[in-house]
Short mmCIF file of C-alpha atoms in Angstrom, two decimals:
data_model
loop_
_atom_site.label_atom_id
_atom_site.label_comp_id
_atom_site.label_asym_id
_atom_site.label_seq_id
_atom_site.Cartn_x
_atom_site.Cartn_y
_atom_site.Cartn_z
CA MET A 1 -8.00 7.97 96.88
CA LEU A 2 -9.68 11.11 95.58
CA LYS A 3 -10.43 11.59 91.96
CA VAL A 4 -10.81 15.25 91.19
CA PRO A 5 -12.38 16.84 89.18
CA GLU A 6 -14.08 14.02 87.24
CA HIS A 7 -15.95 12.99 90.34
CA GLN A 8 -16.70 16.40 91.66
CA VAL A 9 -20.33 16.42 92.67
CA ALA A 10 -20.90 20.15 92.35
CA GLY A 11 -19.19 22.91 90.38
CA HIS A 12 -19.12 23.57 86.67
CA ASP A 13 -19.83 19.89 86.20
CA ASP A 14 -22.78 19.96 88.58
CA GLU A 15 -25.29 17.74 86.91
CA ARG A 16 -22.89 15.02 85.87
CA GLY A 17 -21.40 14.66 89.35
CA THR A 18 -24.82 14.68 91.00
CA ARG A 19 -26.05 11.94 88.70
CA GLU A 20 -22.97 9.82 89.36
CA LEU A 21 -23.44 10.27 93.12
CA THR A 22 -27.09 9.23 92.78
CA PHE A 23 -25.96 6.04 91.12
CA TYR A 24 -23.34 5.25 93.78
CA HIS A 25 -25.89 5.82 96.56
CA SER A 26 -28.41 3.54 94.84
CA PHE A 27 -25.88 0.89 93.97
CA SER A 28 -24.08 0.77 97.32
CA SER A 29 -27.34 0.26 99.20
CA ASN A 30 -28.83 -2.18 96.68
CA THR A 31 -28.98 -5.58 98.33
CA ARG A 32 -29.73 -7.36 95.04
CA ILE A 33 -26.19 -6.87 93.70
CA PRO A 34 -24.30 -10.17 93.99
CA HIS A 35 -20.95 -9.98 95.74
CA HIS A 36 -19.00 -11.16 92.69
CA ILE A 37 -20.57 -8.33 90.65
CA ARG A 38 -19.85 -5.64 93.24
CA ARG A 39 -16.14 -6.35 92.73
CA PHE A 40 -16.38 -4.87 89.22
CA PHE A 41 -17.25 -1.46 90.65
CA PRO A 42 -14.91 1.06 92.29
CA VAL A 43 -15.42 1.08 96.07
CA PHE A 44 -17.50 4.11 97.09
CA HIS A 45 -16.37 5.88 100.27
CA GLY A 46 -19.06 8.57 100.35
CA THR A 47 -18.48 12.26 99.72
CA GLN A 48 -16.05 14.77 101.14
CA LEU A 49 -15.95 18.57 101.03
CA LEU A 50 -13.00 19.72 98.97
CA LYS A 51 -11.97 22.89 97.21
CA ALA A 52 -13.62 23.05 93.77
CA SER A 53 -11.39 22.83 90.73
CA ASP A 54 -12.40 26.38 89.76
CA GLY A 55 -11.35 27.64 93.21
CA SER A 56 -14.88 28.72 94.05
CA GLY A 57 -14.97 27.23 97.55
CA LEU A 58 -15.73 23.88 99.18
CA ARG A 59 -17.83 21.39 97.22
CA PRO A 60 -18.80 17.81 97.85
CA HIS A 61 -16.67 15.34 95.91
CA LEU A 62 -17.16 11.64 95.36
CA VAL A 63 -14.54 9.63 97.21
CA LEU A 64 -13.79 6.51 95.22
CA GLN A 65 -11.24 3.76 95.25
CA ASP A 66 -8.37 4.67 92.93
CA ILE A 67 -8.25 1.56 90.78
CA THR A 68 -4.76 2.19 89.45
CA SER A 69 -2.99 3.04 92.73
CA ASP A 70 -1.91 -0.54 93.45
CA HIS A 71 -0.05 -0.71 90.18
CA LEU A 72 3.33 0.65 89.14
CA ASN A 73 2.97 1.09 85.40
CA PRO A 74 -0.51 -0.07 84.48
CA SER A 75 -1.52 -0.52 80.88
CA ILE A 76 -5.13 0.67 80.63
CA LEU A 77 -7.89 0.35 78.04
CA ASP A 78 -11.06 2.40 78.50
CA ILE A 79 -13.82 0.89 76.38
CA LYS A 80 -17.19 2.62 76.18
CA ILE A 81 -19.72 -0.19 75.79
CA GLY A 82 -22.90 -0.06 73.73
CA SER A 83 -23.93 0.77 70.17
CA ARG A 84 -25.83 3.83 71.43
CA THR A 85 -24.64 6.45 73.92
CA TRP A 86 -27.74 8.68 73.87
CA TYR A 87 -30.98 8.10 75.71
CA LEU A 88 -34.56 8.59 74.63
CA GLU A 89 -35.38 11.36 77.13
CA ALA A 90 -32.44 13.54 76.10
CA SER A 91 -32.81 16.75 74.09
CA ASN A 92 -32.73 16.52 70.33
CA ASP A 93 -29.35 18.30 70.20
CA TYR A 94 -27.86 15.89 72.71
CA ILE A 95 -29.19 12.90 70.77
CA GLN A 96 -27.91 14.22 67.44
CA ASN A 97 -24.45 14.91 68.91
CA CYS A 98 -24.16 11.43 70.39
CA PHE A 99 -25.69 9.87 67.28
CA HIS A 100 -23.08 11.53 65.07
CA ARG A 101 -20.23 10.44 67.34
CA ASP A 102 -21.63 6.90 67.53
CA LYS A 103 -21.82 6.62 63.72
CA THR A 104 -18.35 8.03 63.11
CA THR A 105 -16.59 5.86 65.70
CA THR A 106 -16.85 2.07 66.09
CA THR A 107 -19.77 2.46 68.53
CA VAL A 108 -22.47 1.60 65.98
CA SER A 109 -20.47 -0.90 63.94
CA LEU A 110 -18.81 -2.83 66.78
CA GLY A 111 -21.11 -2.04 69.70
CA PHE A 112 -18.26 -0.39 71.63
CA ARG A 113 -15.46 2.09 71.16
CA ILE A 114 -12.06 2.52 72.72
CA CYS A 115 -12.11 5.99 74.23
CA GLY A 116 -8.76 6.05 75.93
CA LEU A 117 -5.68 3.93 76.39
CA GLN A 118 -2.15 3.81 77.68
CA ILE A 119 0.09 0.84 77.06
CA TYR A 120 3.36 0.38 78.90
CA ASN A 121 6.41 -1.03 77.16
CA GLU A 122 10.19 -0.86 77.33
CA SER A 123 10.31 2.73 76.20
CA GLY A 124 7.54 4.02 78.45
CA PHE A 125 3.84 4.54 77.82
CA TRP A 126 2.24 4.58 74.39
CA LYS A 127 -0.73 6.91 74.68
CA PRO A 128 -2.21 7.94 71.34
CA GLY A 129 -4.02 11.28 71.10
CA ARG A 130 -7.79 11.66 71.29
CA LYS A 131 -8.20 12.27 67.58
CA LEU A 132 -6.29 9.13 66.66
CA VAL A 133 -8.31 7.05 69.13
CA ARG A 134 -11.57 8.51 67.84
CA ASN A 135 -10.72 7.36 64.31
CA PHE A 136 -9.97 3.76 65.28
CA THR A 137 -11.35 1.13 62.89
CA ALA A 138 -12.19 -2.49 63.72
CA ASP A 139 -8.65 -3.46 62.68
CA ASP A 140 -7.16 -0.76 64.92
CA VAL A 141 -9.18 -2.17 67.81
CA ARG A 142 -7.81 -5.66 67.11
CA SER A 143 -4.30 -4.24 66.97
CA VAL A 144 -4.71 -2.38 70.29
CA LEU A 145 -6.03 -5.54 71.96
CA ARG A 146 -2.88 -7.33 70.78
CA LYS A 147 -0.52 -4.55 71.85
CA PHE A 148 -2.14 -4.44 75.29
CA VAL A 149 -0.79 -7.95 75.98
CA SER A 150 2.54 -7.66 74.13
CA SER A 151 6.05 -6.78 75.18
CA ASN A 152 6.31 -4.51 72.14
CA VAL A 153 3.91 -2.02 70.57
CA GLY A 154 5.34 -1.99 67.04
CA PRO A 155 3.52 -3.18 63.92
CA GLU A 156 3.90 -6.84 64.92
CA PRO A 157 2.93 -7.18 68.58
CA ASP A 158 4.13 -10.51 70.04
CA CYS A 159 1.02 -11.13 72.21
CA CYS A 160 3.28 -12.88 74.69
CA PHE A 161 1.01 -12.07 77.65
CA ALA A 162 -2.25 -12.93 75.85
CA ARG A 163 -2.79 -16.31 77.48
CA SER A 164 -1.98 -15.05 80.97
CA VAL A 165 -3.97 -11.82 80.76
CA TYR A 166 -6.96 -12.72 78.59
CA GLY A 167 -7.05 -16.48 79.22
CA GLY A 168 -7.27 -18.75 82.24
CA CYS A 169 -9.75 -18.82 85.08
CA ASP A 170 -8.49 -15.51 86.52
CA GLY A 171 -8.13 -13.86 83.13
CA ILE A 172 -9.98 -10.93 81.66
CA LEU A 173 -12.14 -13.07 79.38
CA GLU A 174 -13.50 -15.04 82.33
CA ARG A 175 -14.31 -11.78 84.16
CA LEU A 176 -16.10 -10.40 81.09
CA LEU A 177 -18.17 -13.59 80.83
CA GLU A 178 -19.16 -13.21 84.50
CA LEU A 179 -20.34 -9.68 83.74
CA LYS A 180 -22.21 -10.92 80.66
CA THR A 181 -24.13 -13.49 82.71
CA TRP A 182 -25.25 -10.76 85.10
CA PHE A 183 -26.30 -8.47 82.25
CA GLU A 184 -28.42 -11.25 80.73
CA ASP A 185 -30.49 -11.17 83.88
CA GLN A 186 -30.38 -7.80 85.65
CA THR A 187 -33.13 -5.31 84.80
CA MET A 188 -32.35 -2.71 87.50
CA TYR A 189 -29.92 -0.41 85.71
CA HIS A 190 -29.13 0.60 82.14
CA PHE A 191 -25.46 1.55 82.02
CA ARG A 192 -25.67 4.15 79.27
CA SER A 193 -22.27 5.52 78.24
CA CYS A 194 -20.37 3.48 80.82
CA SER A 195 -16.92 2.07 80.24
CA VAL A 196 -15.25 -1.21 80.91
CA LEU A 197 -11.73 -0.51 82.11
CA LEU A 198 -9.11 -3.17 81.45
CA LEU A 199 -5.99 -2.86 83.52
CA PHE A 200 -2.83 -4.92 83.17
CA ASP A 201 0.41 -4.34 85.04
CA LYS A 202 3.38 -6.16 83.56
CA GLU A 203 5.45 -5.38 86.64
CA SER A 204 2.90 -7.00 88.98
CA PHE A 205 2.69 -9.97 86.63
CA LEU A 206 6.45 -10.50 86.46
CA ARG A 207 6.68 -10.25 90.28
CA GLY A 208 3.84 -12.75 90.68
CA LYS A 209 1.50 -10.21 92.31
CA THR A 210 -2.26 -10.74 92.02
CA PRO A 211 -4.32 -9.35 90.55
CA PHE A 212 -2.05 -8.30 87.72
CA ALA A 213 -5.04 -7.80 85.44
CA GLU A 214 -8.39 -6.29 86.34
CA VAL A 215 -11.77 -5.49 84.82
CA LYS A 216 -13.73 -2.55 86.25
CA LEU A 217 -16.81 -0.60 85.29
CA ILE A 218 -16.54 3.19 85.44
CA ASP A 219 -18.45 6.39 84.54
CA PHE A 220 -21.97 6.23 85.91
CA ALA A 221 -23.24 9.72 85.15
CA HIS A 222 -25.72 8.40 82.59
CA VAL A 223 -27.02 5.28 84.30
CA GLU A 224 -30.78 4.96 83.91
CA ASP A 225 -33.48 2.96 85.62
CA GLY A 226 -33.87 -0.41 83.87
CA ASN A 227 -37.65 -0.57 84.38
CA GLY A 228 -37.73 -4.34 84.19
CA VAL A 229 -35.91 -4.53 80.84
CA ILE A 230 -32.37 -5.88 80.48
CA ASP A 231 -29.66 -3.50 79.28
CA HIS A 232 -29.58 -4.99 75.78
CA ASN A 233 -27.46 -2.09 74.56
CA PHE A 234 -24.67 -2.80 77.03
CA LEU A 235 -25.08 -6.56 76.72
CA GLY A 236 -24.84 -6.59 72.92
CA GLY A 237 -21.73 -4.41 72.97
CA LEU A 238 -20.17 -6.47 75.73
CA CYS A 239 -20.73 -9.68 73.73
CA SER A 240 -19.10 -8.06 70.71
CA PHE A 241 -16.12 -6.97 72.80
CA ILE A 242 -15.85 -10.46 74.30
CA LYS A 243 -15.67 -11.87 70.77
CA PHE A 244 -12.81 -9.50 69.91
CA VAL A 245 -10.87 -10.54 73.01
CA SER A 246 -11.56 -14.23 72.28
CA GLN A 247 -10.25 -13.83 68.76
CA VAL A 248 -6.99 -12.25 69.94
CA LEU A 249 -6.64 -15.05 72.47
CA ALA A 250 -7.34 -17.74 69.87
CA ASP A 251 -4.91 -16.17 67.37
CA SER A 252 -2.14 -16.03 69.94
CA LYS A 253 -2.30 -19.62 71.11
CA GLY A 254 1.19 -20.87 70.59
CA SER A 255 2.95 -17.62 71.37
CA THR A 256 3.24 -17.42 75.14
CA MET A 257 4.91 -15.31 77.76
CA GLU A 258 7.13 -18.27 78.57
CA ASP A 259 8.64 -18.09 75.07
CA LYS A 260 9.92 -14.63 75.85
CA ILE A 261 11.37 -15.00 79.33
CA MET B 1 -45.57 -22.88 48.61
CA LEU B 2 -45.23 -19.56 46.82
CA LYS B 3 -45.26 -16.31 48.68
CA VAL B 4 -46.18 -13.49 46.34
CA PRO B 5 -45.54 -10.58 46.19
CA GLU B 6 -43.33 -10.24 49.31
CA HIS B 7 -40.80 -12.58 47.81
CA GLN B 8 -41.00 -11.38 44.26
CA VAL B 9 -37.44 -10.97 43.08
CA ALA B 10 -38.15 -8.38 40.39
CA GLY B 11 -40.95 -5.90 39.84
CA HIS B 12 -41.83 -2.74 41.72
CA ASP B 13 -40.03 -4.25 44.67
CA ASP B 14 -36.94 -5.02 42.62
CA GLU B 15 -34.13 -4.22 44.98
CA ARG B 16 -35.65 -5.77 48.06
CA GLY B 17 -36.39 -9.09 46.35
CA THR B 18 -32.97 -9.23 44.74
CA ARG B 19 -31.27 -8.66 48.09
CA GLU B 20 -33.37 -11.37 49.74
CA LEU B 21 -32.48 -13.78 46.92
CA THR B 22 -28.79 -12.94 47.36
CA PHE B 23 -29.07 -13.88 51.02
CA TYR B 24 -30.85 -17.18 50.31
CA HIS B 25 -28.21 -18.12 47.73
CA SER B 26 -25.38 -17.30 50.12
CA PHE B 27 -27.03 -18.99 53.08
CA SER B 28 -28.15 -22.17 51.32
CA SER B 29 -24.64 -22.83 50.00
CA ASN B 30 -22.85 -21.84 53.22
CA THR B 31 -21.35 -24.98 54.72
CA ARG B 32 -20.57 -23.26 58.03
CA ILE B 33 -24.25 -23.11 59.07
CA PRO B 34 -24.90 -25.83 61.68
CA HIS B 35 -27.82 -28.13 60.92
CA HIS B 36 -29.74 -27.14 64.07
CA ILE B 37 -29.52 -23.48 62.99
CA ARG B 38 -30.65 -24.14 59.42
CA ARG B 39 -33.95 -25.35 60.86
CA PHE B 40 -34.76 -21.78 61.93
CA PHE B 41 -34.82 -20.63 58.31
CA PRO B 42 -37.57 -21.20 55.74
CA VAL B 43 -36.51 -23.87 53.23
CA PHE B 44 -35.39 -22.24 49.97
CA HIS B 45 -36.54 -23.98 46.79
CA GLY B 46 -34.88 -21.63 44.30
CA THR B 47 -36.71 -19.25 41.99
CA GLN B 48 -39.57 -19.65 39.57
CA LEU B 49 -40.89 -17.43 36.79
CA LEU B 50 -44.34 -16.17 37.66
CA LYS B 51 -46.60 -13.36 36.57
CA ALA B 52 -45.66 -10.15 38.39
CA SER B 53 -48.16 -8.72 40.85
CA ASP B 54 -48.54 -5.62 38.66
CA GLY B 55 -49.37 -7.83 35.68
CA SER B 56 -46.28 -6.70 33.78
CA GLY B 57 -45.15 -10.15 32.66
CA LEU B 58 -43.12 -13.07 33.98
CA ARG B 59 -40.68 -12.32 36.81
CA PRO B 60 -38.52 -14.55 38.95
CA HIS B 61 -40.02 -15.20 42.39
CA LEU B 62 -38.44 -16.74 45.45
CA VAL B 63 -39.92 -20.14 46.18
CA LEU B 64 -39.92 -20.67 49.92
CA GLN B 65 -41.40 -23.09 52.39
CA ASP B 66 -44.73 -21.77 53.63
CA ILE B 67 -44.17 -21.94 57.37
CA THR B 68 -47.84 -21.74 58.26
CA SER B 69 -49.25 -24.29 55.81
CA ASP B 70 -49.00 -27.22 58.23
CA HIS B 71 -51.19 -25.46 60.71
CA LEU B 72 -54.95 -24.99 60.88
CA ASN B 73 -55.35 -21.78 62.88
CA PRO B 74 -51.87 -20.62 63.79
CA SER B 75 -51.34 -17.83 66.27
CA ILE B 76 -48.40 -15.80 64.98
CA LEU B 77 -46.13 -13.13 66.44
CA ASP B 78 -43.77 -11.28 64.11
CA ILE B 79 -41.02 -9.64 66.18
CA LYS B 80 -38.48 -7.41 64.46
CA ILE B 81 -35.28 -7.90 66.44
CA GLY B 82 -32.66 -5.23 67.17
CA SER B 83 -32.54 -1.74 68.64
CA ARG B 84 -31.56 -0.32 65.25
CA THR B 85 -33.14 -1.10 61.87
CA TRP B 86 -30.97 1.24 59.73
CA TYR B 87 -27.48 0.55 58.48
CA LEU B 88 -24.45 2.80 58.25
CA GLU B 89 -24.19 2.76 54.45
CA ALA B 90 -27.81 3.84 53.90
CA SER B 91 -28.82 7.31 52.71
CA ASN B 92 -29.41 9.98 55.30
CA ASP B 93 -33.16 10.01 54.57
CA TYR B 94 -33.38 6.26 55.01
CA ILE B 95 -31.47 6.45 58.30
CA GLN B 96 -33.63 9.30 59.63
CA ASN B 97 -36.84 7.45 58.70
CA CYS B 98 -35.76 4.26 60.44
CA PHE B 99 -34.30 6.21 63.36
CA HIS B 100 -37.62 7.98 63.92
CA ARG B 101 -39.57 4.70 63.73
CA ASP B 102 -37.10 3.01 66.07
CA LYS B 103 -37.42 5.78 68.68
CA THR B 104 -41.22 5.91 68.55
CA THR B 105 -41.75 2.16 68.81
CA THR B 106 -40.20 -0.22 71.37
CA THR B 107 -37.23 -0.89 69.07
CA VAL B 108 -34.83 1.43 70.93
CA SER B 109 -36.20 0.89 74.42
CA LEU B 110 -36.69 -2.89 74.33
CA GLY B 111 -34.33 -3.90 71.51
CA PHE B 112 -37.22 -5.35 69.48
CA ARG B 113 -40.72 -4.48 68.34
CA ILE B 114 -43.77 -6.53 67.56
CA CYS B 115 -44.60 -5.66 63.96
CA GLY B 116 -47.50 -8.00 63.35
CA LEU B 117 -49.61 -10.55 65.14
CA GLN B 118 -52.65 -12.75 64.96
CA ILE B 119 -53.88 -14.70 67.94
CA TYR B 120 -56.49 -17.42 67.62
CA ASN B 121 -59.16 -17.91 70.26
CA GLU B 122 -62.72 -19.16 70.60
CA SER B 123 -64.16 -16.30 68.64
CA GLY B 124 -61.66 -16.38 65.77
CA PHE B 125 -58.48 -14.39 65.24
CA TRP B 126 -57.53 -11.26 67.15
CA LYS B 127 -55.46 -9.19 64.74
CA PRO B 128 -54.94 -5.60 65.88
CA GLY B 129 -54.39 -2.92 63.23
CA ARG B 130 -50.95 -1.63 62.22
CA LYS B 131 -51.34 1.64 64.06
CA LEU B 132 -52.27 -0.05 67.32
CA VAL B 133 -49.32 -2.45 67.00
CA ARG B 134 -46.95 0.42 66.21
CA ASN B 135 -47.91 2.15 69.46
CA PHE B 136 -47.29 -0.88 71.68
CA THR B 137 -45.54 -0.12 74.98
CA ALA B 138 -43.45 -2.54 77.06
CA ASP B 139 -46.59 -3.46 79.00
CA ASP B 140 -48.51 -4.09 75.77
CA VAL B 141 -45.71 -6.43 74.68
CA ARG B 142 -45.97 -8.33 77.97
CA SER B 143 -49.72 -8.56 77.53
CA VAL B 144 -49.43 -9.88 73.95
CA LEU B 145 -46.92 -12.50 75.07
CA ARG B 146 -49.45 -13.65 77.65
CA LYS B 147 -52.39 -13.64 75.23
CA PHE B 148 -50.37 -15.65 72.72
CA VAL B 149 -50.40 -18.60 75.13
CA SER B 150 -53.88 -18.13 76.60
CA SER B 151 -57.27 -19.56 75.81
CA ASN B 152 -58.74 -16.06 76.08
CA VAL B 153 -57.56 -12.68 74.81
CA GLY B 154 -59.45 -10.46 77.28
CA PRO B 155 -57.86 -8.19 79.88
CA GLU B 156 -56.86 -11.16 82.07
CA PRO B 157 -55.28 -13.79 79.84
CA ASP B 158 -55.08 -17.17 81.62
CA CYS B 159 -51.64 -18.15 80.22
CA CYS B 160 -52.79 -21.76 80.33
CA PHE B 161 -50.47 -22.80 77.46
CA ALA B 162 -47.42 -20.87 78.74
CA ARG B 163 -45.59 -23.86 80.17
CA SER B 164 -46.21 -26.03 77.14
CA VAL B 165 -45.43 -23.38 74.51
CA TYR B 166 -42.68 -21.30 76.12
CA GLY B 167 -41.26 -23.89 78.53
CA GLY B 168 -39.86 -27.40 78.26
CA CYS B 169 -37.07 -28.78 76.13
CA ASP B 170 -39.09 -28.37 72.92
CA GLY B 171 -40.50 -25.00 73.89
CA ILE B 172 -39.95 -21.61 72.33
CA LEU B 173 -37.60 -20.41 75.07
CA GLU B 174 -35.23 -23.32 74.47
CA ARG B 175 -35.25 -22.58 70.71
CA LEU B 176 -34.50 -18.91 71.34
CA LEU B 177 -31.59 -19.84 73.59
CA GLU B 178 -30.21 -22.07 70.81
CA LEU B 179 -30.38 -19.11 68.44
CA LYS B 180 -28.70 -16.88 71.04
CA THR B 181 -25.76 -19.27 71.39
CA TRP B 182 -25.23 -19.15 67.64
CA PHE B 183 -25.43 -15.35 67.55
CA GLU B 184 -22.79 -15.11 70.28
CA ASP B 185 -20.40 -16.76 67.90
CA GLN B 186 -21.32 -16.22 64.25
CA THR B 187 -19.69 -13.25 62.48
CA MET B 188 -20.84 -14.07 58.92
CA TYR B 189 -24.14 -12.19 58.70
CA HIS B 190 -25.76 -9.18 60.33
CA PHE B 191 -29.51 -9.74 60.27
CA ARG B 192 -30.57 -6.11 60.01
CA SER B 193 -34.36 -5.66 60.18
CA CYS B 194 -35.07 -9.39 60.37
CA SER B 195 -37.92 -10.87 62.33
CA VAL B 196 -38.30 -13.79 64.64
CA LEU B 197 -41.63 -15.44 63.90
CA LEU B 198 -43.31 -17.32 66.73
CA LEU B 199 -46.01 -19.71 65.67
CA PHE B 200 -48.33 -21.64 67.93
CA ASP B 201 -51.24 -23.77 66.81
CA LYS B 202 -53.67 -24.67 69.59
CA GLU B 203 -55.37 -27.21 67.36
CA SER B 204 -52.09 -29.06 66.71
CA PHE B 205 -51.31 -28.92 70.40
CA LEU B 206 -54.67 -30.32 71.49
CA ARG B 207 -54.38 -33.14 68.91
CA GLY B 208 -50.84 -33.94 70.09
CA LYS B 209 -49.26 -32.99 66.76
CA THR B 210 -45.61 -31.83 66.77
CA PRO B 211 -44.37 -29.27 66.34
CA PHE B 212 -47.26 -27.26 67.70
CA ALA B 213 -45.00 -24.29 68.33
CA GLU B 214 -42.21 -23.01 66.09
CA VAL B 215 -39.55 -20.30 65.94
CA LYS B 216 -38.46 -19.08 62.50
CA LEU B 217 -36.36 -16.25 61.16
CA ILE B 218 -37.81 -14.29 58.23
CA ASP B 219 -37.22 -11.15 56.11
CA PHE B 220 -33.67 -11.14 54.81
CA ALA B 221 -33.75 -8.17 52.45
CA HIS B 222 -31.41 -6.18 54.71
CA VAL B 223 -28.91 -8.83 55.76
CA GLU B 224 -25.36 -7.49 55.66
CA ASP B 225 -21.93 -9.05 55.67
CA GLY B 226 -20.74 -9.52 59.26
CA ASN B 227 -17.09 -8.77 58.45
CA GLY B 228 -15.81 -10.75 61.42
CA VAL B 229 -17.98 -8.92 63.98
CA ILE B 230 -20.89 -10.56 65.79
CA ASP B 231 -24.38 -9.19 65.17
CA HIS B 232 -24.52 -7.42 68.55
CA ASN B 233 -27.63 -5.52 67.46
CA PHE B 234 -29.62 -8.71 66.86
CA LEU B 235 -28.06 -10.50 69.83
CA GLY B 236 -28.86 -7.71 72.31
CA GLY B 237 -32.46 -7.52 71.11
CA LEU B 238 -32.82 -11.30 71.16
CA CYS B 239 -31.58 -11.43 74.77
CA SER B 240 -34.10 -8.75 75.73
CA PHE B 241 -36.90 -10.68 74.04
CA ILE B 242 -35.78 -13.88 75.77
CA LYS B 243 -36.05 -12.08 79.10
CA PHE B 244 -39.63 -11.01 78.30
CA VAL B 245 -40.61 -14.58 77.42
CA SER B 246 -38.88 -15.90 80.56
CA GLN B 247 -40.78 -13.44 82.71
CA VAL B 248 -44.14 -14.50 81.26
CA LEU B 249 -43.17 -18.12 81.82
CA ALA B 250 -42.06 -17.45 85.41
CA ASP B 251 -45.23 -15.47 86.19
CA SER B 252 -47.45 -18.21 84.87
CA LYS B 253 -45.95 -21.10 86.81
CA GLY B 254 -48.88 -22.54 88.66
CA SER B 255 -51.45 -21.86 85.97
CA THR B 256 -51.21 -24.68 83.46
CA MET B 257 -53.06 -25.99 80.48
CA GLU B 258 -54.07 -29.00 82.55
CA ASP B 259 -56.08 -26.75 84.87
CA LYS B 260 -58.28 -25.81 81.96
CA ILE B 261 -58.98 -29.13 80.27
#
């Protein structure tokens, strides 16, 4: 239930945690969030005093739903959405740092970047290192999106779960389109530097458990006030990501899970 | 029919004109452009040798449809779409120049910026200077969008043409949504630094001429190959602009042209 230290409100990571808490307080009391949109966010259970990660005494920590706890061996993609991760009010150094990272990853070119992943297969988890992930190209992204829904992670992923996981009315694509519709309209928040988390548990799928695939939003330390403007940065990146997922789905029509079982 | 020197292919503006010509050649022979999308682009009549603007002899010029020629006193908004006007392959100086301009106009914050306008009213055209336009805030943009469809351009624009110009099945909003749908799908071109031109002719409207309002895309000197990725930069900005137009339309329900005549 408790995610420590990423969600520690105070401590060496003071400001970040405080900003994330501010967002959760605003969001959880915001009556203009539709119910079907609230489901995309981790459930917020308030704060709790816990020992700080640096051992310096009790500090308030965010208590959030652990999205992965219901799953045995979840495959996870963490996709930071948007072609820009900096914000106008930031210091010049901060902007230049983000700007450099954005240009040298797929953030600028694709409008999103994969910033973490683990994919489960017969031999355990495939979890490439940070440096490898940071150097992903558009083709690497396509390959990861195929491996995420395959029974193998070799050079020719079979995409046998693509239709079940990405497609259908409960699939990831449909969830992403729901999010998109909300982002076309909402002008309350700008989700700077937030991630879309895709989760797929082959075990849950094979046992017929639902949901076996989920879409969540995470990382709200840099959420800004929308000031009556839509979050065109998030929306553009989300549309680009949706197109990538659609393409994998379209390419894998024909190969289905049923072929493999 | 001939726009000189903006569309001069060679001359002091060599590179820019050549790149624009390359786009028109590619676009006009591209069979994957739907008919209803082609209508958003100026008709391309090829090139013609004309005297260069610097008097240095005959040069090829782009021959394009003059969008405004059918109209007596057109009100025009030129909106550069996208939260980024630079491209990854450009020189560092070029990127820093664009980046600075993008941050100090509404390009980054709104995903678009007004880069030129003329609005016709009783006393002639209102055409603010470049510097004033460059310093437009979000509120200034809202105000211009109201004045564009008003019979007055004072501090309280009456928005009496809003429903006719922005609304309805032939209105500007519907056209913009058509464009949006195409941009959600097309991965052929990235329309870097392009503008959406809104044109409204009160005279044509009052005489019942159609179209009295038009949406066109212009300025293709920086169009890039899409490489299988949607133009999330243009799409995000377009969605933001659509929201601004929708808000003006929603706010002006009640006040109609009919009230004024």
